[in-house]
mmCIF file of C-alpha atoms in Angstrom:
data_model
loop_
_atom_site.group_PDB
_atom_site.id
_atom_site.type_symbol
_atom_site.label_atom_id
_atom_site.label_comp_id
_atom_site.label_asym_id
_atom_site.label_seq_id
_atom_site.Cartn_x
_atom_site.Cartn_y
_atom_site.Cartn_z
ATOM 1 C CA MET H 1 8.829 -12.709 -24.850
ATOM 2 C CA LEU H 2 10.044 -9.820 -27.015
ATOM 3 C CA ARG H 3 9.124 -11.710 -30.182
ATOM 4 C CA ARG H 4 5.553 -10.767 -29.370
ATOM 5 C CA TYR H 5 6.556 -7.082 -29.512
ATOM 6 C CA PRO H 6 8.369 -6.606 -32.841
ATOM 7 C CA ASP H 7 8.520 -2.830 -32.433
ATOM 8 C CA ALA H 8 10.450 -3.207 -29.174
ATOM 9 C CA GLY H 9 13.699 -4.144 -30.949
ATOM 10 C CA GLU H 10 16.267 -6.835 -30.238
ATOM 11 C CA PRO H 11 17.166 -7.556 -26.595
ATOM 12 C CA LEU H 12 20.521 -6.334 -25.297
ATOM 13 C CA SER H 13 20.227 -6.855 -21.524
ATOM 14 C CA CYS H 14 17.747 -7.762 -18.795
ATOM 15 C CA LYS H 15 18.503 -6.619 -15.247
ATOM 16 C CA PRO H 16 16.360 -7.387 -12.190
ATOM 17 C CA ILE H 17 15.013 -4.484 -10.147
ATOM 18 C CA THR H 18 15.352 -4.996 -6.410
ATOM 19 C CA LYS H 19 12.576 -2.674 -5.212
ATOM 20 C CA GLY H 20 9.094 -4.090 -4.848
ATOM 21 C CA LEU H 21 7.701 -6.635 -2.411
ATOM 22 C CA LEU H 22 5.068 -8.627 -4.308
ATOM 23 C CA ASN H 23 6.085 -8.987 -7.964
ATOM 24 C CA HIS H 24 9.315 -9.219 -9.968
ATOM 25 C CA GLY H 25 10.467 -6.471 -12.302
ATOM 26 C CA TYR H 26 13.249 -6.166 -14.864
ATOM 27 C CA ARG H 27 14.786 -3.369 -16.878
ATOM 28 C CA VAL H 28 15.027 -4.635 -20.440
ATOM 29 C CA SER H 29 17.325 -2.771 -22.835
ATOM 30 C CA THR H 30 16.872 -3.301 -26.557
ATOM 31 C CA THR H 31 18.146 -1.860 -29.802
ATOM 32 C CA ARG H 32 15.212 0.580 -29.669
ATOM 33 C CA GLY H 33 15.198 1.697 -26.052
ATOM 34 C CA SER H 34 14.425 0.553 -22.505
ATOM 35 C CA TYR H 35 11.358 -1.168 -21.076
ATOM 36 C CA PHE H 36 10.039 -2.369 -17.742
ATOM 37 C CA LEU H 37 9.088 -6.049 -17.782
ATOM 38 C CA LYS H 38 6.720 -6.974 -14.979
ATOM 39 C CA HIS H 39 6.322 -10.554 -13.809
ATOM 40 C CA HIS H 40 3.004 -10.780 -11.942
ATOM 41 C CA LEU H 41 3.389 -13.178 -9.007
ATOM 42 C CA ASP H 42 0.826 -12.111 -6.407
ATOM 43 C CA ASP H 43 -1.916 -14.737 -6.439
ATOM 44 C CA SER H 44 -4.620 -12.271 -5.400
ATOM 45 C CA THR H 45 -3.997 -9.921 -8.345
ATOM 46 C CA GLY H 46 -2.009 -11.966 -10.868
ATOM 47 C CA ASP H 47 -4.800 -13.517 -12.939
ATOM 48 C CA ARG H 48 -5.167 -12.367 -16.524
ATOM 49 C CA ALA H 49 -8.592 -10.754 -16.210
ATOM 50 C CA THR H 50 -7.538 -8.642 -13.216
ATOM 51 C CA ILE H 51 -4.364 -7.501 -14.957
ATOM 52 C CA VAL H 52 -6.256 -6.597 -18.135
ATOM 53 C CA ARG H 53 -8.656 -4.505 -16.060
ATOM 54 C CA GLN H 54 -5.703 -2.658 -14.537
ATOM 55 C CA HIS H 55 -4.207 -2.045 -17.958
ATOM 56 C CA ARG H 56 -7.421 -0.675 -19.402
ATOM 57 C CA ALA H 57 -7.812 1.641 -16.434
ATOM 58 C CA THR H 58 -4.333 3.124 -16.924
ATOM 59 C CA GLN H 59 -4.888 3.526 -20.657
ATOM 60 C CA ARG H 60 -8.053 5.499 -19.982
ATOM 61 C CA LEU H 61 -6.484 7.515 -17.177
ATOM 62 C CA GLN H 62 -3.660 8.532 -19.499
ATOM 63 C CA SER H 63 -6.230 9.964 -21.894
ATOM 64 C CA LEU H 64 -7.425 12.172 -19.000
ATOM 65 C CA GLY H 65 -3.926 13.477 -18.384
ATOM 66 C CA VAL H 66 -3.092 11.386 -15.319
ATOM 67 C CA PRO H 67 0.649 10.504 -15.338
ATOM 68 C CA VAL H 68 0.745 6.730 -15.792
ATOM 69 C CA ALA H 69 2.733 4.231 -17.865
ATOM 70 C CA PRO H 70 0.256 1.940 -19.663
ATOM 71 C CA PRO H 71 1.615 -1.333 -21.056
ATOM 72 C CA VAL H 72 2.823 -1.880 -24.599
ATOM 73 C CA GLN H 73 0.467 -3.796 -26.894
ATOM 74 C CA ASP H 74 1.705 -6.854 -28.747
ATOM 75 C CA THR H 75 0.983 -7.729 -32.384
ATOM 76 C CA GLU H 76 -2.509 -8.958 -31.417
ATOM 77 C CA GLY H 77 -3.333 -5.847 -29.419
ATOM 78 C CA ASP H 78 -2.981 -7.709 -26.107
ATOM 79 C CA THR H 79 -1.121 -6.325 -23.104
ATOM 80 C CA VAL H 80 -0.695 -9.551 -21.095
ATOM 81 C CA THR H 81 1.600 -12.420 -22.105
ATOM 82 C CA GLU H 82 1.221 -15.818 -20.443
ATOM 83 C CA ILE H 83 4.273 -18.068 -20.272
ATOM 84 C CA GLY H 84 4.305 -21.222 -18.176
ATOM 85 C CA GLY H 85 1.077 -20.236 -16.444
ATOM 86 C CA ARG H 86 2.488 -16.873 -15.328
ATOM 87 C CA CYS H 87 1.528 -13.437 -16.591
ATOM 88 C CA TYR H 88 3.912 -10.773 -17.862
ATOM 89 C CA ALA H 89 3.487 -7.238 -19.164
ATOM 90 C CA LEU H 90 5.864 -4.894 -20.961
ATOM 91 C CA HIS H 91 5.770 -1.215 -20.050
ATOM 92 C CA PRO H 92 7.737 1.753 -21.381
ATOM 93 C CA TRP H 93 10.651 2.614 -19.114
ATOM 94 C CA VAL H 94 10.107 5.918 -17.291
ATOM 95 C CA ASP H 95 13.179 7.721 -15.992
ATOM 96 C CA GLY H 96 12.625 9.247 -12.585
ATOM 97 C CA LEU H 97 13.239 9.038 -8.863
ATOM 98 C CA HIS H 98 11.129 8.044 -5.880
ATOM 99 C CA ARG H 99 10.638 10.791 -3.290
ATOM 100 C CA ALA H 100 9.519 10.328 0.293
ATOM 101 C CA GLY H 101 7.634 13.124 1.999
ATOM 102 C CA ALA H 102 10.803 14.415 3.648
ATOM 103 C CA GLN H 103 12.106 15.186 0.153
ATOM 104 C CA LEU H 104 8.974 17.110 -0.827
ATOM 105 C CA SER H 105 8.411 20.785 -0.177
ATOM 106 C CA THR H 106 5.083 22.026 1.135
ATOM 107 C CA ASP H 107 4.116 23.059 -2.402
ATOM 108 C CA GLN H 108 5.063 19.619 -3.732
ATOM 109 C CA SER H 109 3.047 18.000 -0.947
ATOM 110 C CA GLU H 110 0.078 20.067 -2.093
ATOM 111 C CA ARG H 111 0.586 18.859 -5.671
ATOM 112 C CA LEU H 112 0.736 15.277 -4.415
ATOM 113 C CA GLY H 113 -2.655 15.650 -2.753
ATOM 114 C CA ALA H 114 -4.106 17.156 -5.928
ATOM 115 C CA LEU H 115 -2.651 14.255 -7.916
ATOM 116 C CA LEU H 116 -4.331 11.630 -5.750
ATOM 117 C CA GLY H 117 -7.589 13.564 -6.008
ATOM 118 C CA ALA H 118 -7.240 13.514 -9.799
ATOM 119 C CA VAL H 119 -6.649 9.748 -9.666
ATOM 120 C CA HIS H 120 -9.840 9.208 -7.682
ATOM 121 C CA THR H 121 -12.015 11.441 -9.861
ATOM 122 C CA GLY H 122 -10.423 9.984 -12.985
ATOM 123 C CA LEU H 123 -11.122 6.435 -11.855
ATOM 124 C CA GLU H 124 -14.721 7.427 -11.203
ATOM 125 C CA GLN H 125 -14.963 8.409 -14.866
ATOM 126 C CA VAL H 126 -13.197 5.422 -16.399
ATOM 127 C CA MET H 127 -14.361 2.628 -14.082
ATOM 128 C CA GLY H 128 -17.959 3.609 -13.418
ATOM 129 C CA ALA H 129 -19.854 2.604 -10.282
ATOM 130 C CA GLY H 130 -18.164 0.478 -7.626
ATOM 131 C CA THR H 131 -18.901 -3.186 -7.052
ATOM 132 C CA GLY H 132 -19.527 -3.263 -3.316
ATOM 133 C CA LEU H 133 -16.323 -5.277 -2.760
ATOM 134 C CA VAL H 134 -13.666 -3.882 -0.495
ATOM 135 C CA GLN H 135 -10.109 -5.081 -1.056
ATOM 136 C CA ARG H 136 -8.081 -5.030 2.144
ATOM 137 C CA THR H 137 -4.420 -4.860 1.215
ATOM 138 C CA GLY H 138 -0.901 -4.749 2.545
ATOM 139 C CA GLY H 139 -0.662 -2.913 5.831
ATOM 140 C CA SER H 140 -4.389 -2.439 6.124
ATOM 141 C CA VAL H 141 -4.990 -5.854 7.641
ATOM 142 C CA GLY H 142 -3.639 -6.414 11.076
ATOM 143 C CA SER H 143 -5.972 -8.420 13.263
ATOM 144 C CA GLY H 144 -7.809 -11.685 13.151
ATOM 145 C CA GLY H 145 -6.648 -15.157 12.217
ATOM 146 C CA SER H 146 -4.153 -17.413 13.887
ATOM 147 C CA VAL H 147 -0.391 -17.355 13.646
ATOM 148 C CA ARG H 148 1.675 -20.377 12.659
ATOM 149 C CA ALA H 149 5.184 -19.175 13.143
ATOM 150 C CA VAL H 150 8.437 -19.749 11.350
ATOM 151 C CA GLU H 151 11.179 -20.716 13.776
ATOM 152 C CA SER H 152 14.792 -20.076 12.870
ATOM 153 C CA GLY H 153 15.753 -22.687 10.325
ATOM 154 C CA GLY H 154 12.183 -23.908 9.898
ATOM 155 C CA SER H 155 9.767 -23.689 6.996
ATOM 156 C CA ALA H 156 7.038 -21.151 6.449
ATOM 157 C CA GLY H 157 3.656 -21.778 7.959
ATOM 158 C CA SER H 158 0.371 -20.391 6.726
ATOM 159 C CA VAL H 159 -1.103 -16.987 7.341
ATOM 160 C CA GLU H 160 -4.215 -15.290 6.116
ATOM 161 C CA SER H 161 -3.580 -13.377 2.915
ATOM 162 C CA ALA H 162 -3.235 -9.646 3.427
ATOM 163 C CA GLY H 163 -4.864 -9.147 0.062
ATOM 164 C CA SER H 164 -8.125 -10.950 0.620
ATOM 165 C CA ILE H 165 -11.358 -9.457 -0.637
ATOM 166 C CA GLU H 166 -14.224 -8.993 1.741
ATOM 167 C CA SER H 167 -17.743 -8.832 0.367
ATOM 168 C CA VAL H 168 -19.526 -6.065 2.193
ATOM 169 C CA GLY H 169 -22.958 -6.616 0.741
ATOM 170 C CA SER H 170 -25.348 -3.957 2.007
ATOM 171 C CA VAL H 171 -23.039 -2.524 4.658
ATOM 172 C CA GLY H 172 -19.491 -1.185 4.788
ATOM 173 C CA HIS H 173 -16.398 -3.056 5.849
ATOM 174 C CA ARG H 174 -15.978 -3.742 9.531
ATOM 175 C CA SER H 175 -13.145 -2.254 11.520
ATOM 176 C CA PRO H 176 -10.729 -4.616 13.310
ATOM 177 C CA ASP H 177 -12.110 -6.222 16.460
ATOM 178 C CA PRO H 178 -9.742 -5.650 19.409
ATOM 179 C CA ALA H 179 -10.567 -9.121 20.756
ATOM 180 C CA ASP H 180 -9.022 -10.621 17.622
ATOM 181 C CA THR H 181 -6.047 -8.297 17.928
ATOM 182 C CA PHE H 182 -5.417 -9.275 21.559
ATOM 183 C CA ALA H 183 -5.247 -12.929 20.467
ATOM 184 C CA LEU H 184 -2.884 -12.045 17.640
ATOM 185 C CA ILE H 185 -0.656 -10.044 20.012
ATOM 186 C CA ASP H 186 -0.412 -13.057 22.329
ATOM 187 C CA ASP H 187 0.557 -15.292 19.399
ATOM 188 C CA LEU H 188 3.179 -12.872 18.086
ATOM 189 C CA LEU H 189 4.624 -12.341 21.555
ATOM 190 C CA ALA H 190 5.007 -16.070 22.018
ATOM 191 C CA VAL H 191 6.865 -16.374 18.725
ATOM 192 C CA ALA H 192 9.142 -13.399 19.368
ATOM 193 C CA ARG H 193 10.040 -14.647 22.838
ATOM 194 C CA ARG H 194 10.944 -18.182 21.836
ATOM 195 C CA ARG H 195 13.187 -17.417 18.887
ATOM 196 C CA ARG H 196 16.503 -19.167 19.318
ATOM 197 C CA SER H 197 18.607 -16.149 18.317
ATOM 198 C CA ARG H 198 16.836 -13.007 19.480
ATOM 199 C CA ASP H 199 18.084 -9.689 18.132
ATOM 200 C CA ALA H 200 17.265 -6.003 18.588
ATOM 201 C CA PHE H 201 14.285 -6.301 16.252
ATOM 202 C CA ASP H 202 12.734 -9.006 18.436
ATOM 203 C CA GLU H 203 13.248 -6.841 21.529
ATOM 204 C CA LEU H 204 11.563 -3.879 19.816
ATOM 205 C CA ALA H 205 8.735 -6.092 18.554
ATOM 206 C CA GLU H 206 8.033 -7.353 22.077
ATOM 207 C CA HIS H 207 8.070 -3.791 23.442
ATOM 208 C CA ARG H 208 5.691 -2.521 20.764
ATOM 209 C CA LEU H 209 3.311 -5.474 21.132
ATOM 210 C CA LEU H 210 2.992 -4.923 24.899
ATOM 211 C CA GLU H 211 2.624 -1.188 24.359
ATOM 212 C CA ARG H 212 -0.055 -1.684 21.710
ATOM 213 C CA ARG H 213 -2.026 -4.049 23.923
ATOM 214 C CA THR H 214 -2.120 -1.368 26.619
ATOM 215 C CA LEU H 215 -3.262 1.263 24.107
ATOM 216 C CA LEU H 216 -6.007 -0.979 22.775
ATOM 217 C CA GLU H 217 -7.253 -1.741 26.269
ATOM 218 C CA ARG H 218 -7.400 1.984 26.957
ATOM 219 C CA HIS H 219 -9.138 2.912 23.694
ATOM 220 C CA ALA H 220 -11.278 -0.158 22.957
ATOM 221 C CA ASP H 221 -14.456 1.919 23.224
ATOM 222 C CA ARG H 222 -13.338 4.066 20.269
ATOM 223 C CA ARG H 223 -13.658 1.306 17.685
ATOM 224 C CA PRO H 224 -15.248 2.836 14.550
ATOM 225 C CA PRO H 225 -18.765 1.624 13.775
ATOM 226 C CA THR H 226 -19.450 -0.328 10.593
ATOM 227 C CA PRO H 227 -20.500 2.099 7.824
ATOM 228 C CA GLY H 228 -24.107 1.858 6.788
ATOM 229 C CA ALA H 229 -23.306 1.595 3.078
ATOM 230 C CA PRO H 230 -20.642 -0.153 0.994
ATOM 231 C CA ALA H 231 -17.694 1.682 -0.483
ATOM 232 C CA THR H 232 -18.296 2.801 -4.068
ATOM 233 C CA GLY H 233 -15.078 4.597 -4.997
ATOM 234 C CA TRP H 234 -12.286 3.135 -7.101
ATOM 235 C CA VAL H 235 -8.791 3.681 -5.704
ATOM 236 C CA HIS H 236 -5.192 2.944 -6.724
ATOM 237 C CA GLY H 237 -4.909 0.741 -3.634
ATOM 238 C CA ASP H 238 -1.161 1.114 -3.008
ATOM 239 C CA PHE H 239 -0.308 4.816 -3.294
ATOM 240 C CA HIS H 240 3.081 5.325 -1.634
ATOM 241 C CA PRO H 241 6.552 6.725 -2.478
ATOM 242 C CA LEU H 242 7.819 3.620 -4.299
ATOM 243 C CA ASN H 243 4.833 3.808 -6.664
ATOM 244 C CA VAL H 244 5.264 7.445 -7.708
ATOM 245 C CA LEU H 245 8.134 8.546 -9.951
ATOM 246 C CA TYR H 246 9.395 12.129 -9.969
ATOM 247 C CA ARG H 247 11.486 13.973 -12.506
ATOM 248 C CA GLY H 248 12.743 17.134 -10.919
ATOM 249 C CA GLY H 249 9.919 18.434 -8.754
ATOM 250 C CA ASP H 250 7.067 16.911 -10.752
ATOM 251 C CA PRO H 251 5.467 13.444 -10.632
ATOM 252 C CA VAL H 252 5.788 11.771 -14.035
ATOM 253 C CA ALA H 253 4.306 8.321 -13.439
ATOM 254 C CA ILE H 254 2.104 6.488 -10.951
ATOM 255 C CA LEU H 255 3.148 2.843 -10.985
ATOM 256 C CA ASP H 256 1.885 -0.549 -9.803
ATOM 257 C CA TRP H 257 -1.874 -0.687 -10.159
ATOM 258 C CA ASP H 258 -2.131 -4.260 -8.848
ATOM 259 C CA ARG H 259 -4.356 -3.201 -5.945
ATOM 260 C CA LEU H 260 -6.816 -1.236 -8.048
ATOM 261 C CA GLY H 261 -10.141 -1.806 -6.347
ATOM 262 C CA VAL H 262 -13.159 -0.397 -4.557
ATOM 263 C CA GLN H 263 -12.416 1.153 -1.162
ATOM 264 C CA PRO H 264 -13.362 4.299 0.745
ATOM 265 C CA ARG H 265 -11.429 6.947 -1.178
ATOM 266 C CA ALA H 266 -10.717 9.233 1.762
ATOM 267 C CA GLU H 267 -9.136 6.336 3.624
ATOM 268 C CA GLU H 268 -6.644 5.849 0.794
ATOM 269 C CA ALA H 269 -5.796 9.558 1.059
ATOM 270 C CA VAL H 270 -5.113 9.205 4.793
ATOM 271 C CA ARG H 271 -3.143 5.962 4.406
ATOM 272 C CA ALA H 272 -0.986 7.492 1.705
ATOM 273 C CA ALA H 273 -0.203 10.526 3.849
ATOM 274 C CA ALA H 274 0.735 8.271 6.764
ATOM 275 C CA ILE H 275 3.331 6.617 4.510
ATOM 276 C CA PHE H 276 4.621 9.645 2.619
ATOM 277 C CA PHE H 277 4.923 12.014 5.573
ATOM 278 C CA VAL H 278 6.074 9.776 8.428
ATOM 279 C CA LEU H 279 9.466 10.630 9.895
ATOM 280 C CA PRO H 280 11.913 7.984 11.174
ATOM 281 C CA ALA H 281 10.898 8.781 14.749
ATOM 282 C CA GLY H 282 7.280 7.915 13.939
ATOM 283 C CA LYS H 283 5.823 11.426 13.701
ATOM 284 C CA LEU H 284 3.922 12.952 10.784
ATOM 285 C CA GLU H 285 5.034 16.213 9.171
ATOM 286 C CA LEU H 286 1.720 17.899 9.856
ATOM 287 C CA GLU H 287 2.403 21.076 7.863
ATOM 288 C CA LYS H 288 2.884 18.991 4.737
ATOM 289 C CA VAL H 289 -0.087 16.791 5.625
ATOM 290 C CA ARG H 290 -2.250 19.905 5.884
ATOM 291 C CA ALA H 291 -1.204 21.166 2.433
ATOM 292 C CA TYR H 292 -1.649 17.694 0.917
ATOM 293 C CA ALA H 293 -5.083 17.155 2.491
ATOM 294 C CA ARG H 294 -6.465 20.547 1.464
ATOM 295 C CA ALA H 295 -5.432 19.944 -2.127
ATOM 296 C CA TYR H 296 -6.870 16.424 -2.062
ATOM 297 C CA ARG H 297 -10.220 17.643 -0.713
ATOM 298 C CA ARG H 298 -10.464 20.287 -3.444
ATOM 299 C CA ALA H 299 -9.508 17.893 -6.245
ATOM 300 C CA ALA H 300 -11.651 14.973 -5.066
ATOM 301 C CA GLY H 301 -14.600 17.008 -3.805
ATOM 302 C CA ALA H 302 -14.261 15.417 -0.378
ATOM 303 C CA SER H 303 -15.610 17.110 2.734
ATOM 304 C CA ALA H 304 -13.781 17.756 5.980
ATOM 305 C CA ALA H 305 -16.223 15.385 7.704
ATOM 306 C CA GLU H 306 -15.326 12.623 5.240
ATOM 307 C CA LEU H 307 -11.618 13.085 5.975
ATOM 308 C CA ALA H 308 -12.259 13.170 9.733
ATOM 309 C CA ALA H 309 -14.070 9.828 9.562
ATOM 310 C CA ALA H 310 -11.244 8.392 7.450
ATOM 311 C CA VAL H 311 -8.623 9.617 9.931
ATOM 312 C CA HIS H 312 -10.443 7.822 12.727
ATOM 313 C CA ARG H 313 -10.786 4.563 10.793
ATOM 314 C CA VAL H 314 -7.162 4.541 9.622
ATOM 315 C CA TRP H 315 -5.921 5.409 13.117
ATOM 316 C CA TRP H 316 -7.852 2.435 14.483
ATOM 317 C CA GLU H 317 -6.589 0.289 11.654
ATOM 318 C CA ARG H 318 -3.003 1.223 12.561
ATOM 319 C CA LEU H 319 -3.573 0.369 16.222
ATOM 320 C CA ASN H 320 -4.586 -3.141 15.176
ATOM 321 C CA ASP H 321 -2.054 -3.574 12.390
ATOM 322 C CA PHE H 322 0.887 -6.012 12.578
ATOM 323 C CA TRP H 323 1.519 -6.930 8.963
ATOM 324 C CA ILE H 324 5.289 -6.449 9.217
ATOM 325 C CA LEU H 325 5.469 -8.806 12.190
ATOM 326 C CA ARG H 326 3.290 -11.309 10.351
ATOM 327 C CA TRP H 327 5.700 -11.255 7.440
ATOM 328 C CA ARG H 328 8.698 -11.763 9.733
ATOM 329 C CA TYR H 329 7.291 -14.327 12.141
ATOM 330 C CA CYS H 330 4.747 -16.145 9.967
ATOM 331 C CA LEU H 331 6.400 -16.087 6.545
ATOM 332 C CA ASP H 332 10.065 -15.740 7.526
ATOM 333 C CA ASP H 333 10.125 -12.713 5.217
ATOM 334 C CA ARG H 334 12.193 -9.821 6.551
ATOM 335 C CA ARG H 335 12.036 -7.464 3.596
ATOM 336 C CA ALA H 336 9.669 -5.109 5.428
ATOM 337 C CA ASP H 337 11.627 -5.143 8.709
ATOM 338 C CA PRO H 338 13.272 -1.727 8.080
ATOM 339 C CA GLN H 339 9.819 -0.094 8.058
ATOM 340 C CA PHE H 340 8.859 -1.395 11.487
ATOM 341 C CA PRO H 341 10.510 1.188 13.815
ATOM 342 C CA ALA H 342 8.762 4.176 12.205
ATOM 343 C CA VAL H 343 5.469 2.388 11.492
ATOM 344 C CA SER H 344 5.127 1.012 15.029
ATOM 345 C CA ALA H 345 6.085 4.343 16.620
ATOM 346 C CA LEU H 346 3.546 6.181 14.455
ATOM 347 C CA ALA H 347 0.604 4.325 15.996
ATOM 348 C CA VAL H 348 1.690 5.486 19.451
ATOM 349 C CA TRP H 349 2.379 9.088 18.410
ATOM 350 C CA TRP H 350 -0.878 9.291 16.413
ATOM 351 C CA THR H 351 -2.846 8.193 19.470
ATOM 352 C CA ARG H 352 -1.205 10.868 21.604
ATOM 353 C CA GLU H 353 -1.585 13.588 18.945
ATOM 354 C CA TYR H 354 -4.973 12.467 17.638
ATOM 355 C CA GLU H 355 -6.612 15.913 17.640
ATOM 356 C CA ALA H 356 -3.656 17.579 15.905
ATOM 357 C CA VAL H 357 -3.608 14.878 13.205
ATOM 358 C CA CYS H 358 -7.338 15.217 12.636
ATOM 359 C CA GLU H 359 -7.043 19.010 12.363
ATOM 360 C CA ALA H 360 -4.240 18.685 9.784
ATOM 361 C CA PHE H 361 -6.469 16.581 7.528
ATOM 362 C CA THR H 362 -9.585 18.686 7.976
ATOM 363 C CA GLY H 363 -8.414 22.266 8.641
#
C-alpha cells in the first residue's frame, strides 16, 4: 500500500482504531510521520466513484477554509487505492479529541453551529446544484420493511439497508408511515420477548417499544406532509461528535464524508444537535441548542420557519426510528447498544417538550 505513496516514508507500525461503526481505520506510523489509513467497507458508499467524489469535495472545502483532512495523493495523483476489490485511502493524521455537547461551552456550541453552516454553504459552492436524490442514513431510517431476527447462537438474517437511496423525483422524501412502524414494533417485540437469555437491555427495549406505540397512536395525525419539492442541498450526512476533532476549544477536522449527499440541510442541523446535545437521561441541553441553532441560521442563511419544519420532521423521524434495535435483533450487532437508553428516552422527552425544543431552534 505505502509503495504507492513514496513521500509517506517506510512503515513502522499499523494499529487498528476501534471507533467507527461502518468502516475500518488504522493509524499508520512511518519514518516520516503518522497517517490514517481508511478501509472502505460500507457497500452503499464504498465504490470508487463515490469515494473520489467525497475526496474532491474535501479538497475543495479545504480551499475555502473548512477544517477537513483531504486524502494524500499517490504517484499518479489518485486518492483511492484498490486492493483485492476493496478501496483504501491514506489521510494525514490529525491530532485531536472528540467532544460531546456536554464538553462544549455555550460559546463553543455557537461555533459548532457556525461550522455546520459553513459546511453547507461551502458544499453549495463546490458541489453545485443537488441531484434530487435523498440519502437516508444511519439513524434516520426506522420504519418499514420486515424483520428477520437473529436468535442467540444463530446467524444473521436480512434487513433493509439503512443507507439506501430514495429517488424523490418531483417531490420531497416521504416521512415514515406509522402503519409500517406499528408492524415493525410488533416484529421487534416478538424477537425481544423470545430471546433465550433476556437481559436488562431486552427489558428496556420492550418497555420503549410499547411506550413508542402508545405515543404514535396518540400523535399519528401529526405526520409531516411530503414536501412539494426535492431536496437540493448537499450535506455531510453524518455530522456527530465522533466525526469532529477538537484541539483545545477549536474544531480542527471534520472527518468521515462517506454519507455526503443531497438532503434537506436544516434537517441535518437538527439531527446533529440531537446527537451532540443529548444528555444520558434523554434530554437536550436547550441553552446550547439555542446558541448552536442561531449561529447555524446566520451562517447558512436559514430561516426560523425552515428550522421549525426540520424540527417537526426530525421529531417524527425519531418517533419512528429503531435502527439500534434493528442492529441488535436483525444483525446480531450490539456495537450501538450503549446509545439506546439516551436515544430512546429522547423521543419521549422531545414529544413532551415539543414547544420548548422548537423554540430553542427558532428563537
